Amino acid sequence: MKPAIRAENLSKRYRIGANPTGDLNLTESVKRIVRGTFSKVRSLVRADALEDENSFWAVKDISFEVPRGEAIGVIGRNGAGKSTLFKLLSRITEPTHGRLELRGRMGSLLEVGTGFHPELSGRENIYMNGSILGMARREINSKFEQIVEFSEVGKFLDTPVKRYSSGMYVRLAFAVVAHLEPEILVIDEVLAVGDASFQKRCIDRMIQLAQSGKTILFVSHNMQQIPRLCQRALMLERGQMVEIGPAGAVTQSYMDRLLTDARTSDLSNKSRSGDGRARFSRAGLVDADGRPLSVFTTGDDLILRMDIDAKATIPDVDVQVIVQNLYGTRVVTGWSREVGFPISLREGTQTVECRLKGVGLRPGHAIMLNLMVATANGTILDSVDNAVVYDVVGDDRHRHLSTSADQGIVVYDNEWRAVG
Ligand SMILES: Nc1ncnc2c1ncn2[C@@H]1O[C@H](COP(=O)(O)OP(=O)(O)OP(=O)(O)O)[C@@H](O)[C@H]1O
Ligand SMILES: [Mg+2]
């Protein structure tokens, strides 16, 4: 049987700092998707259009096949090219060169903002998406109830989706792609927007779809989700495919790479996003006297000291420190705005410290820290995921603690007494 997807040297070159609106607009991409829907196999061969030093390869020479009915996970750091690959697969953007063959109707859920028409209501968008997928109105009617129920936006069905919160938007968008029965499902990590119970329902639904023979491509930073849902995983690094294989092995190798890279406090060469007016240059845990630590001890204050280099004065910035485990599950956040601590950057280097008091992380599990600095109105200046990593160790107080993650990733003193 021919594969559902075959990519051959698929490549996309972008201009450095180009405005993302350089991509096809919604109407144009909808037209292309509609055209693509009816042809069995479509392929594109593009000549190199722009050949200069102001451009770079967001996706470079990627070749792979996905057999019908397989679920495959796509992993890689921020900026590795995952979303670009998915936009190529969904034909929202055209490859600079390379060839792509798709067999079957494709439904995609990409970044928030693509796929729905903002002025149309939830109801109208459901019908529009259905007809893009080539479904007759009565077919859509028969799925309508399920979609509304799954999305939980019933009360707002006749409200334009531009008024939806991002959570509502993603719930409806997922419900639509997951119930209109495309044969190929391409889902970027938008699910991270929803709450935990919604995410679980989405994963359950995807497992169901995978079992019923749909082909699924799924981007996630959550290394526990990928092997649950996918047989294989594909790892991207700086636009190139560096590994493809069994999901468990590839996610493990990804975590190993993260660990190796994160054992340095110098952040200047890390991959990152943001407009760059300020950048984290160093970060590391310190003890109460400011001495650098090599491990984090269960129950201690977690004190992160970070250097932020700014090109000019930026008043009133917002700094976030997100502690997560290696599987990408967030454990706790230190957030300057949430606690009302004002931070202003002046030209040069500023050192700031965030102290999370008495953090009871279960020993035996490493933690990774994501850092973000943004302006007061939310423009991201710099965002570095997996900036630093620390092993968590127990001391004498914790000898009795199990290191099994089955017991939860945080620990609290538990006091017991018999009351009856
Ligand atoms: N329209 C565009 N024009 C120019 N550069 C772009 C455009 N879209 C993405 N890029 C750049 O291409 C690179 C790959 O981006 P992409 O969004 O595919 O990464 P990603 O793997 O999805 O990252 P993340 O995990 O943060 O979602 C990044 O350096 C990004 O800044
Ligand atoms: Mg992305």
CSV table of C-alpha atoms and ligand atoms in Angstrom, one decimal:
chain,number,residue,atom,x,y,z
A,1,MET,CA,0.0,0.0,0.0
A,2,LYS,CA,1.3,3.5,-0.9
A,3,PRO,CA,2.2,5.7,2.1
A,4,ALA,CA,-0.3,8.4,3.3
A,5,ILE,CA,2.6,10.9,3.2
A,6,ARG,CA,5.8,10.9,1.3
A,7,ALA,CA,8.2,13.9,1.7
A,8,GLU,CA,11.3,14.1,-0.4
A,9,ASN,CA,14.0,16.7,0.3
A,10,LEU,CA,11.3,19.0,1.6
A,11,SER,CA,12.8,22.4,2.2
A,12,LYS,CA,11.6,25.8,3.2
A,13,ARG,CA,13.7,28.9,3.1
A,14,TYR,CA,12.7,32.1,5.0
A,15,ARG,CA,14.0,35.6,4.9
A,16,ILE,CA,15.7,36.4,8.2
A,17,GLY,CA,13.3,38.5,10.3
A,18,ALA,CA,10.7,38.4,7.6
A,19,ASN,CA,7.1,39.2,8.6
A,20,PRO,CA,5.2,35.9,9.0
A,21,THR,CA,2.4,37.5,7.0
A,22,GLY,CA,4.7,36.8,4.0
A,23,ASP,CA,3.0,33.4,4.0
A,24,LEU,CA,-0.2,32.7,2.0
A,25,ASN,CA,-3.2,34.4,3.5
A,26,LEU,CA,-6.1,32.4,4.7
A,27,THR,CA,-8.3,32.6,1.6
A,28,GLU,CA,-5.4,31.6,-0.6
A,29,SER,CA,-4.4,28.6,1.6
A,30,VAL,CA,-8.1,27.6,1.9
A,31,LYS,CA,-8.3,27.5,-1.9
A,32,ARG,CA,-5.2,25.4,-2.1
A,33,ILE,CA,-6.4,23.0,0.5
A,34,VAL,CA,-9.7,22.7,-1.3
A,35,ARG,CA,-7.9,22.0,-4.6
A,36,GLY,CA,-5.7,19.5,-2.8
A,37,THR,CA,-8.7,17.7,-1.3
A,38,PHE,CA,-9.9,16.3,-4.5
A,39,SER,CA,-6.7,15.2,-6.1
A,40,LYS,CA,-5.4,11.8,-5.1
A,41,VAL,CA,-1.8,12.8,-5.2
A,42,ARG,CA,-0.4,16.2,-5.5
A,43,SER,CA,3.2,17.2,-5.7
A,44,LEU,CA,5.1,20.4,-5.8
A,45,VAL,CA,8.5,21.0,-7.2
A,46,ARG,CA,9.8,24.5,-6.6
A,47,ALA,CA,13.0,26.2,-7.9
A,48,ASP,CA,15.1,28.1,-5.4
A,49,ALA,CA,13.6,31.5,-5.3
A,50,LEU,CA,15.8,33.5,-3.0
A,51,GLU,CA,19.5,32.7,-2.8
A,52,ASP,CA,21.2,35.1,-0.5
A,53,GLU,CA,22.7,35.5,3.0
A,54,ASN,CA,19.5,37.2,4.3
A,55,SER,CA,17.7,33.9,4.2
A,56,PHE,CA,18.0,30.6,6.1
A,57,TRP,CA,16.5,27.2,5.9
A,58,ALA,CA,13.7,26.7,8.4
A,59,VAL,CA,13.3,23.2,7.0
A,60,LYS,CA,16.1,21.6,5.1
A,61,ASP,CA,16.0,18.4,2.9
A,62,ILE,CA,13.6,16.4,5.0
A,63,SER,CA,12.6,13.0,3.6
A,64,PHE,CA,10.3,10.5,5.2
A,65,GLU,CA,7.3,8.4,4.7
A,66,VAL,CA,4.3,7.8,6.9
A,67,PRO,CA,2.3,4.6,6.2
A,68,ARG,CA,-1.5,4.9,6.4
A,69,GLY,CA,-2.7,4.5,9.9
A,70,GLU,CA,0.5,5.4,11.7
A,71,ALA,CA,0.8,8.1,14.3
A,72,ILE,CA,4.1,9.9,14.3
A,73,GLY,CA,5.3,12.5,16.8
A,74,VAL,CA,7.5,15.4,15.8
A,75,ILE,CA,9.8,16.8,18.4
A,76,GLY,CA,12.5,19.4,18.6
A,77,ARG,CA,13.4,22.6,20.3
A,78,ASN,CA,11.9,26.0,19.8
A,79,GLY,CA,12.6,27.2,16.3
A,80,ALA,CA,13.6,23.7,15.1
A,81,GLY,CA,11.1,23.9,12.2
A,82,LYS,CA,8.2,21.8,13.5
A,83,SER,CA,5.5,24.3,12.7
A,84,THR,CA,7.1,25.1,9.4
A,85,LEU,CA,7.1,21.4,8.5
A,86,PHE,CA,3.4,21.2,9.4
A,87,LYS,CA,2.5,24.3,7.4
A,88,LEU,CA,4.2,22.7,4.4
A,89,LEU,CA,2.2,19.5,4.9
A,90,SER,CA,-1.0,21.4,5.2
A,91,ARG,CA,-0.1,23.5,2.2
A,92,ILE,CA,-0.4,26.8,4.0
A,93,THR,CA,3.0,27.6,2.8
A,94,GLU,CA,4.9,26.3,-0.3
A,95,PRO,CA,8.2,24.5,-0.2
A,96,THR,CA,11.2,26.3,-1.6
A,97,HIS,CA,12.1,23.0,-3.1
A,98,GLY,CA,11.3,19.3,-2.6
A,99,ARG,CA,8.4,17.1,-3.2
A,100,LEU,CA,5.4,16.2,-1.2
A,101,GLU,CA,2.8,13.5,-1.8
A,102,LEU,CA,-0.3,13.2,0.3
A,103,ARG,CA,-3.0,10.5,0.0
A,104,GLY,CA,-6.3,11.2,1.7
A,105,ARG,CA,-8.2,14.2,3.1
A,106,MET,CA,-6.1,16.3,5.4
A,107,GLY,CA,-7.3,18.1,8.5
A,108,SER,CA,-4.9,20.3,10.3
A,109,LEU,CA,-4.8,22.1,13.6
A,110,LEU,CA,-2.0,24.6,13.5
A,111,GLU,CA,-1.2,27.7,15.5
A,112,VAL,CA,-4.1,29.6,16.9
A,113,GLY,CA,-5.3,31.9,14.2
A,114,THR,CA,-5.2,29.6,11.3
A,115,GLY,CA,-8.0,27.5,10.0
A,116,PHE,CA,-10.9,29.6,11.3
A,117,HIS,CA,-12.4,32.7,9.8
A,118,PRO,CA,-12.5,35.3,12.6
A,119,GLU,CA,-15.6,37.1,11.5
A,120,LEU,CA,-17.7,33.9,11.1
A,121,SER,CA,-19.5,32.3,14.1
A,122,GLY,CA,-18.5,29.0,15.6
A,123,ARG,CA,-21.4,27.4,13.7
A,124,GLU,CA,-20.4,28.9,10.4
A,125,ASN,CA,-16.8,27.9,10.9
A,126,ILE,CA,-17.8,24.3,11.5
A,127,TYR,CA,-19.6,24.2,8.2
A,128,MET,CA,-16.8,26.0,6.3
A,129,ASN,CA,-14.2,23.6,7.6
A,130,GLY,CA,-16.4,20.6,6.7
A,131,SER,CA,-16.8,21.8,3.2
A,132,ILE,CA,-13.1,22.4,2.9
A,133,LEU,CA,-12.7,18.8,3.8
A,134,GLY,CA,-15.1,17.9,1.0
A,135,MET,CA,-18.0,16.9,3.1
A,136,ALA,CA,-21.6,17.3,2.2
A,137,ARG,CA,-23.8,19.4,4.4
A,138,ARG,CA,-25.8,16.4,5.7
A,139,GLU,CA,-22.5,14.7,6.6
A,140,ILE,CA,-21.5,17.7,8.6
A,141,ASN,CA,-25.0,17.9,10.2
A,142,SER,CA,-24.5,14.3,11.4
A,143,LYS,CA,-21.3,15.3,13.2
A,144,PHE,CA,-22.5,18.6,14.4
A,145,GLU,CA,-23.8,17.5,17.9
A,146,GLN,CA,-20.6,15.6,18.7
A,147,ILE,CA,-18.4,18.6,17.7
A,148,VAL,CA,-20.4,21.0,19.9
A,149,GLU,CA,-20.4,18.6,22.8
A,150,PHE,CA,-16.7,18.0,22.6
A,151,SER,CA,-15.8,21.7,22.3
A,152,GLU,CA,-18.1,22.8,25.1
A,153,VAL,CA,-18.7,26.1,23.3
A,154,GLY,CA,-22.4,25.4,22.8
A,155,LYS,CA,-23.5,28.8,24.3
A,156,PHE,CA,-21.3,30.7,22.0
A,157,LEU,CA,-22.0,28.9,18.7
A,158,ASP,CA,-23.4,32.0,17.1
A,159,THR,CA,-20.7,34.4,18.3
A,160,PRO,CA,-17.9,35.3,15.9
A,161,VAL,CA,-14.9,33.2,16.8
A,162,LYS,CA,-12.7,36.4,17.1
A,163,ARG,CA,-14.5,37.0,20.4
A,164,TYR,CA,-13.6,33.5,21.7
A,165,SER,CA,-10.9,33.1,24.3
A,166,SER,CA,-7.9,31.2,23.1
A,167,GLY,CA,-9.1,28.2,25.1
A,168,MET,CA,-12.5,28.2,23.5
A,169,TYR,CA,-10.9,28.7,20.1
A,170,VAL,CA,-8.7,25.7,20.4
A,171,ARG,CA,-11.4,23.5,21.9
A,172,LEU,CA,-13.6,24.2,18.9
A,173,ALA,CA,-10.8,23.9,16.4
A,174,PHE,CA,-9.7,20.5,17.8
A,175,ALA,CA,-13.3,19.3,18.0
A,176,VAL,CA,-13.7,20.2,14.3
A,177,VAL,CA,-10.6,18.4,13.0
A,178,ALA,CA,-11.1,15.4,15.2
A,179,HIS,CA,-14.7,14.8,14.3
A,180,LEU,CA,-14.9,15.7,10.6
A,181,GLU,CA,-13.0,12.5,9.8
A,182,PRO,CA,-10.0,13.6,7.7
A,183,GLU,CA,-7.8,10.6,6.8
A,184,ILE,CA,-4.7,12.5,7.7
A,185,LEU,CA,-4.6,14.6,10.9
A,186,VAL,CA,-1.8,17.2,11.5
A,187,ILE,CA,-1.8,18.7,14.9
A,188,ASP,CA,0.7,21.3,16.1
A,189,GLU,CA,1.2,21.8,19.8
A,190,VAL,CA,-1.8,24.1,20.2
A,191,LEU,CA,-3.3,21.7,22.7
A,192,ALA,CA,-1.0,23.1,25.2
A,193,VAL,CA,-3.4,26.1,25.4
A,194,GLY,CA,-6.2,24.0,26.8
A,195,ASP,CA,-6.6,22.9,30.4
A,196,ALA,CA,-5.4,19.6,31.6
A,197,SER,CA,-8.7,17.8,31.4
A,198,PHE,CA,-9.3,19.1,27.8
A,199,GLN,CA,-5.8,17.9,26.9
A,200,LYS,CA,-6.5,14.5,28.2
A,201,ARG,CA,-9.7,14.3,26.2
A,202,CYS,CA,-7.8,15.4,23.1
A,203,ILE,CA,-5.2,12.7,23.5
A,204,ASP,CA,-7.9,10.1,24.2
A,205,ARG,CA,-9.7,11.1,21.0
A,206,MET,CA,-6.4,11.0,19.0
A,207,ILE,CA,-5.7,7.5,20.3
A,208,GLN,CA,-9.2,6.5,19.2
A,209,LEU,CA,-8.6,8.0,15.8
A,210,ALA,CA,-5.2,6.3,15.5
A,211,GLN,CA,-6.8,3.0,16.3
A,212,SER,CA,-9.4,3.5,13.7
A,213,GLY,CA,-6.7,3.8,11.0
A,214,LYS,CA,-6.2,7.5,10.6
A,215,THR,CA,-2.7,8.8,9.9
A,216,ILE,CA,-1.7,11.3,12.6
A,217,LEU,CA,1.2,13.8,12.8
A,218,PHE,CA,1.6,15.4,16.2
A,219,VAL,CA,3.9,18.1,17.5
A,220,SER,CA,4.4,18.1,21.3
A,221,HIS,CA,7.0,19.2,23.8
A,222,ASN,CA,5.5,16.7,26.2
A,223,MET,CA,7.8,13.6,26.1
A,224,GLN,CA,5.2,11.5,27.9
A,225,GLN,CA,2.5,12.2,25.4
A,226,ILE,CA,4.4,11.2,22.3
A,227,PRO,CA,5.1,7.5,23.1
A,228,ARG,CA,1.5,7.2,24.4
A,229,LEU,CA,0.1,8.2,21.1
A,230,CYS,CA,2.7,7.6,18.5
A,231,GLN,CA,4.6,4.5,17.2
A,232,ARG,CA,7.4,6.6,15.8
A,233,ALA,CA,8.9,10.0,16.4
A,234,LEU,CA,10.9,12.3,14.2
A,235,MET,CA,13.4,14.8,15.7
A,236,LEU,CA,14.2,18.1,14.1
A,237,GLU,CA,17.2,20.2,14.9
A,238,ARG,CA,17.8,23.6,13.2
A,239,GLY,CA,15.6,22.6,10.3
A,240,GLN,CA,17.1,19.2,9.7
A,241,MET,CA,15.8,15.8,10.6
A,242,VAL,CA,18.4,14.3,12.9
A,243,GLU,CA,16.5,11.1,14.0
A,244,ILE,CA,13.5,9.1,13.1
A,245,GLY,CA,12.6,5.8,14.8
A,246,PRO,CA,10.5,4.2,17.6
A,247,ALA,CA,8.8,6.9,19.7
A,248,GLY,CA,10.3,5.8,23.0
A,249,ALA,CA,13.9,5.7,21.7
A,250,VAL,CA,13.7,9.1,20.0
A,251,THR,CA,12.1,10.9,22.9
A,252,GLN,CA,14.7,9.4,25.2
A,253,SER,CA,17.5,10.6,22.9
A,254,TYR,CA,15.9,14.1,22.8
A,255,MET,CA,15.9,14.3,26.6
A,256,ASP,CA,19.5,13.1,26.7
A,257,ARG,CA,20.4,15.9,24.2
A,258,LEU,CA,18.6,18.4,26.3
A,259,LEU,CA,20.5,17.3,29.4
A,260,THR,CA,23.8,17.5,27.8
A,261,ASP,CA,23.2,21.0,26.4
A,262,ALA,CA,21.6,22.4,29.6
A,263,ARG,CA,24.6,21.7,31.9
A,264,THR,CA,26.1,25.1,31.3
A,265,SER,CA,25.0,28.4,32.8
A,266,ASP,CA,26.1,30.4,29.7
A,267,LEU,CA,23.0,31.0,27.7
A,268,SER,CA,24.4,33.1,24.9
A,269,ASN,CA,24.3,30.3,22.3
A,270,LYS,CA,21.0,28.8,23.2
A,271,SER,CA,18.2,28.7,20.7
A,272,ARG,CA,15.5,31.2,21.7
A,273,SER,CA,12.8,33.4,20.5
A,274,GLY,CA,11.8,37.0,21.1
A,275,ASP,CA,12.7,40.3,19.6
A,276,GLY,CA,16.2,40.3,21.1
A,277,ARG,CA,16.2,43.8,22.7
A,278,ALA,CA,17.1,42.0,25.9
A,279,ARG,CA,18.6,38.5,26.3
A,280,PHE,CA,19.3,36.2,29.1
A,281,SER,CA,23.1,35.7,29.1
A,282,ARG,CA,23.6,33.5,32.2
A,283,ALA,CA,21.4,31.7,34.7
A,284,GLY,CA,22.0,29.2,37.5
A,285,LEU,CA,20.8,28.1,40.9
A,286,VAL,CA,22.5,29.6,43.9
A,287,ASP,CA,22.3,29.0,47.6
A,288,ALA,CA,21.2,31.5,50.2
A,289,ASP,CA,24.7,33.1,50.2
A,290,GLY,CA,24.7,33.4,46.4
A,291,ARG,CA,27.1,30.5,45.7
A,292,PRO,CA,26.4,28.4,42.6
A,293,LEU,CA,24.8,25.0,43.1
A,294,SER,CA,25.3,21.9,41.1
A,295,VAL,CA,22.2,20.1,42.2
A,296,PHE,CA,18.9,21.1,43.8
A,297,THR,CA,18.0,19.7,47.2
A,298,THR,CA,14.4,18.7,47.9
A,299,GLY,CA,12.6,21.2,50.1
A,300,ASP,CA,15.1,24.0,49.8
A,301,ASP,CA,14.4,27.4,48.5
A,302,LEU,CA,14.9,27.4,44.7
A,303,ILE,CA,16.9,30.5,44.0
A,304,LEU,CA,17.6,31.3,40.3
A,305,ARG,CA,20.0,34.0,39.6
A,306,MET,CA,20.0,35.3,36.0
A,307,ASP,CA,21.8,37.9,34.0
A,308,ILE,CA,19.8,39.9,31.5
A,309,ASP,CA,21.6,42.0,28.9
A,310,ALA,CA,19.6,44.9,27.5
A,311,LYS,CA,20.5,47.0,24.5
A,312,ALA,CA,18.7,50.0,26.0
A,313,THR,CA,16.5,51.0,28.9
A,314,ILE,CA,13.2,49.0,29.0
A,315,PRO,CA,11.0,50.0,31.9
A,316,ASP,CA,8.6,47.6,33.6
A,317,VAL,CA,9.4,44.2,32.2
A,318,ASP,CA,7.9,40.9,33.2
A,319,VAL,CA,10.2,37.9,34.0
A,320,GLN,CA,9.0,34.3,34.3
A,321,VAL,CA,10.9,31.3,35.5
A,322,ILE,CA,9.1,28.0,34.7
A,323,VAL,CA,10.2,24.9,36.4
A,324,GLN,CA,9.3,21.7,34.6
A,325,ASN,CA,10.3,18.1,34.6
A,326,LEU,CA,12.1,16.4,31.7
A,327,TYR,CA,8.8,15.2,30.2
A,328,GLY,CA,7.8,18.9,29.8
A,329,THR,CA,5.2,18.9,32.6
A,330,ARG,CA,5.2,22.3,34.4
A,331,VAL,CA,5.7,22.0,38.1
A,332,VAL,CA,5.8,25.6,39.3
A,333,THR,CA,6.3,29.2,38.1
A,334,GLY,CA,8.0,32.2,39.5
A,335,TRP,CA,6.5,35.2,37.9
A,336,SER,CA,7.5,38.8,38.7
A,337,ARG,CA,4.2,40.4,37.5
A,338,GLU,CA,2.0,37.9,39.3
A,339,VAL,CA,3.6,39.0,42.6
A,340,GLY,CA,3.8,42.6,41.7
A,341,PHE,CA,7.6,43.0,41.6
A,342,PRO,CA,8.7,45.8,39.3
A,343,ILE,CA,11.7,45.1,37.1
A,344,SER,CA,13.3,47.7,34.8
A,345,LEU,CA,16.1,47.0,32.5
A,346,ARG,CA,18.8,49.6,31.8
A,347,GLU,CA,21.4,49.3,29.1
A,348,GLY,CA,24.0,46.7,30.0
A,349,THR,CA,23.7,43.6,32.2
A,350,GLN,CA,21.3,43.3,35.1
A,351,THR,CA,21.3,40.5,37.6
A,352,VAL,CA,17.9,39.4,39.0
A,353,GLU,CA,17.0,36.7,41.4
A,354,CYS,CA,13.9,34.7,41.7
A,355,ARG,CA,13.3,32.7,44.9
A,356,LEU,CA,10.7,30.0,45.2
A,357,LYS,CA,10.4,29.1,48.8
A,358,GLY,CA,10.7,25.5,50.0
A,359,VAL,CA,10.2,23.7,46.8
A,360,GLY,CA,9.4,20.1,47.5
A,361,LEU,CA,10.5,18.3,44.4
A,362,ARG,CA,10.7,14.5,44.7
A,363,PRO,CA,14.3,13.4,44.6
A,364,GLY,CA,15.5,11.5,41.6
A,365,HIS,CA,14.0,13.6,38.9
A,366,ALA,CA,15.8,16.3,37.0
A,367,ILE,CA,14.2,19.7,36.5
A,368,MET,CA,14.6,22.1,33.6
A,369,LEU,CA,14.0,25.8,33.7
A,370,ASN,CA,12.4,27.9,31.0
A,371,LEU,CA,13.0,31.6,31.1
A,372,MET,CA,11.0,34.5,29.6
A,373,VAL,CA,11.3,38.2,29.7
A,374,ALA,CA,8.5,40.4,28.2
A,375,THR,CA,7.5,44.0,28.1
A,376,ALA,CA,4.5,45.3,30.0
A,377,ASN,CA,2.3,44.9,27.0
A,378,GLY,CA,3.3,41.3,26.4
A,379,THR,CA,5.9,41.6,23.6
A,380,ILE,CA,8.4,38.8,24.2
A,381,LEU,CA,12.0,40.1,24.5
A,382,ASP,CA,13.7,36.8,25.0
A,383,SER,CA,12.4,33.3,25.7
A,384,VAL,CA,14.8,30.4,26.3
A,385,ASP,CA,13.3,27.0,26.9
A,386,ASN,CA,15.3,24.4,28.8
A,387,ALA,CA,17.8,27.0,29.7
A,388,VAL,CA,19.3,25.1,32.6
A,389,VAL,CA,18.8,21.7,34.1
A,390,TYR,CA,19.4,20.3,37.6
A,391,ASP,CA,19.2,17.0,39.2
A,392,VAL,CA,17.1,16.9,42.3
A,393,VAL,CA,18.6,15.1,45.3
A,394,GLY,CA,17.3,14.4,48.8
A,395,ASP,CA,19.3,14.8,52.0
A,396,ASP,CA,18.9,13.1,55.4
A,397,ARG,CA,15.4,14.4,55.8
A,398,HIS,CA,14.3,12.6,52.7
A,399,ARG,CA,15.8,9.1,53.0
A,400,HIS,CA,12.4,7.6,53.4
A,401,LEU,CA,11.1,9.0,50.1
A,402,SER,CA,10.5,6.9,47.1
A,403,THR,CA,12.1,8.2,43.9
A,404,SER,CA,9.3,6.7,41.8
A,405,ALA,CA,7.4,9.4,39.8
A,406,ASP,CA,4.3,7.2,40.3
A,407,GLN,CA,4.2,8.9,43.7
A,408,GLY,CA,4.0,12.3,42.2
A,409,ILE,CA,6.7,14.8,41.3
A,410,VAL,CA,6.3,17.0,44.4
A,411,VAL,CA,6.4,16.0,48.0
A,412,TYR,CA,4.9,17.5,51.1
A,413,ASP,CA,5.4,16.5,54.7
A,414,ASN,CA,2.6,14.1,55.5
A,415,GLU,CA,1.5,13.9,59.1
A,416,TRP,CA,-0.7,11.1,60.2
A,417,ARG,CA,-2.8,10.3,63.2
A,418,ALA,CA,-5.4,7.9,64.2
A,419,VAL,CA,-8.7,9.6,65.0
A,420,GLY,CA,-11.2,6.9,65.8
B,1,LIG,N1,7.1,33.3,8.1
B,1,LIG,C1,8.3,33.3,8.6
B,1,LIG,N2,9.2,34.2,8.1
B,1,LIG,C2,10.5,34.1,8.5
B,1,LIG,N3,11.0,33.2,9.5
B,1,LIG,C3,10.1,32.4,10.0
B,1,LIG,C4,8.7,32.4,9.6
B,1,LIG,N4,8.1,31.4,10.3
B,1,LIG,C5,9.0,30.8,11.1
B,1,LIG,N5,10.2,31.4,10.9
B,1,LIG,C6,11.4,31.0,11.6
B,1,LIG,O1,11.7,29.7,11.2
B,1,LIG,C7,12.3,28.9,12.2
B,1,LIG,C8,11.5,27.7,12.5
B,1,LIG,O2,10.3,28.1,13.1
B,1,LIG,P1,9.1,27.1,13.5
B,1,LIG,O3,8.0,27.9,13.9
B,1,LIG,O4,8.9,26.1,12.4
B,1,LIG,O5,9.8,26.4,14.7
B,1,LIG,P2,9.1,25.3,15.8
B,1,LIG,O6,9.9,24.1,15.8
B,1,LIG,O7,7.7,25.2,15.5
B,1,LIG,O8,9.3,26.1,17.2
B,1,LIG,P3,8.4,26.1,18.5
B,1,LIG,O9,8.7,24.9,19.3
B,1,LIG,O10,8.8,27.4,19.2
B,1,LIG,O11,6.9,26.2,18.1
B,1,LIG,C9,12.4,29.9,13.4
B,1,LIG,O12,13.7,30.4,13.4
B,1,LIG,C10,11.4,31.0,13.1
B,1,LIG,O13,11.7,32.2,13.7
B,2,MG,MG,5.9,25.6,16.5
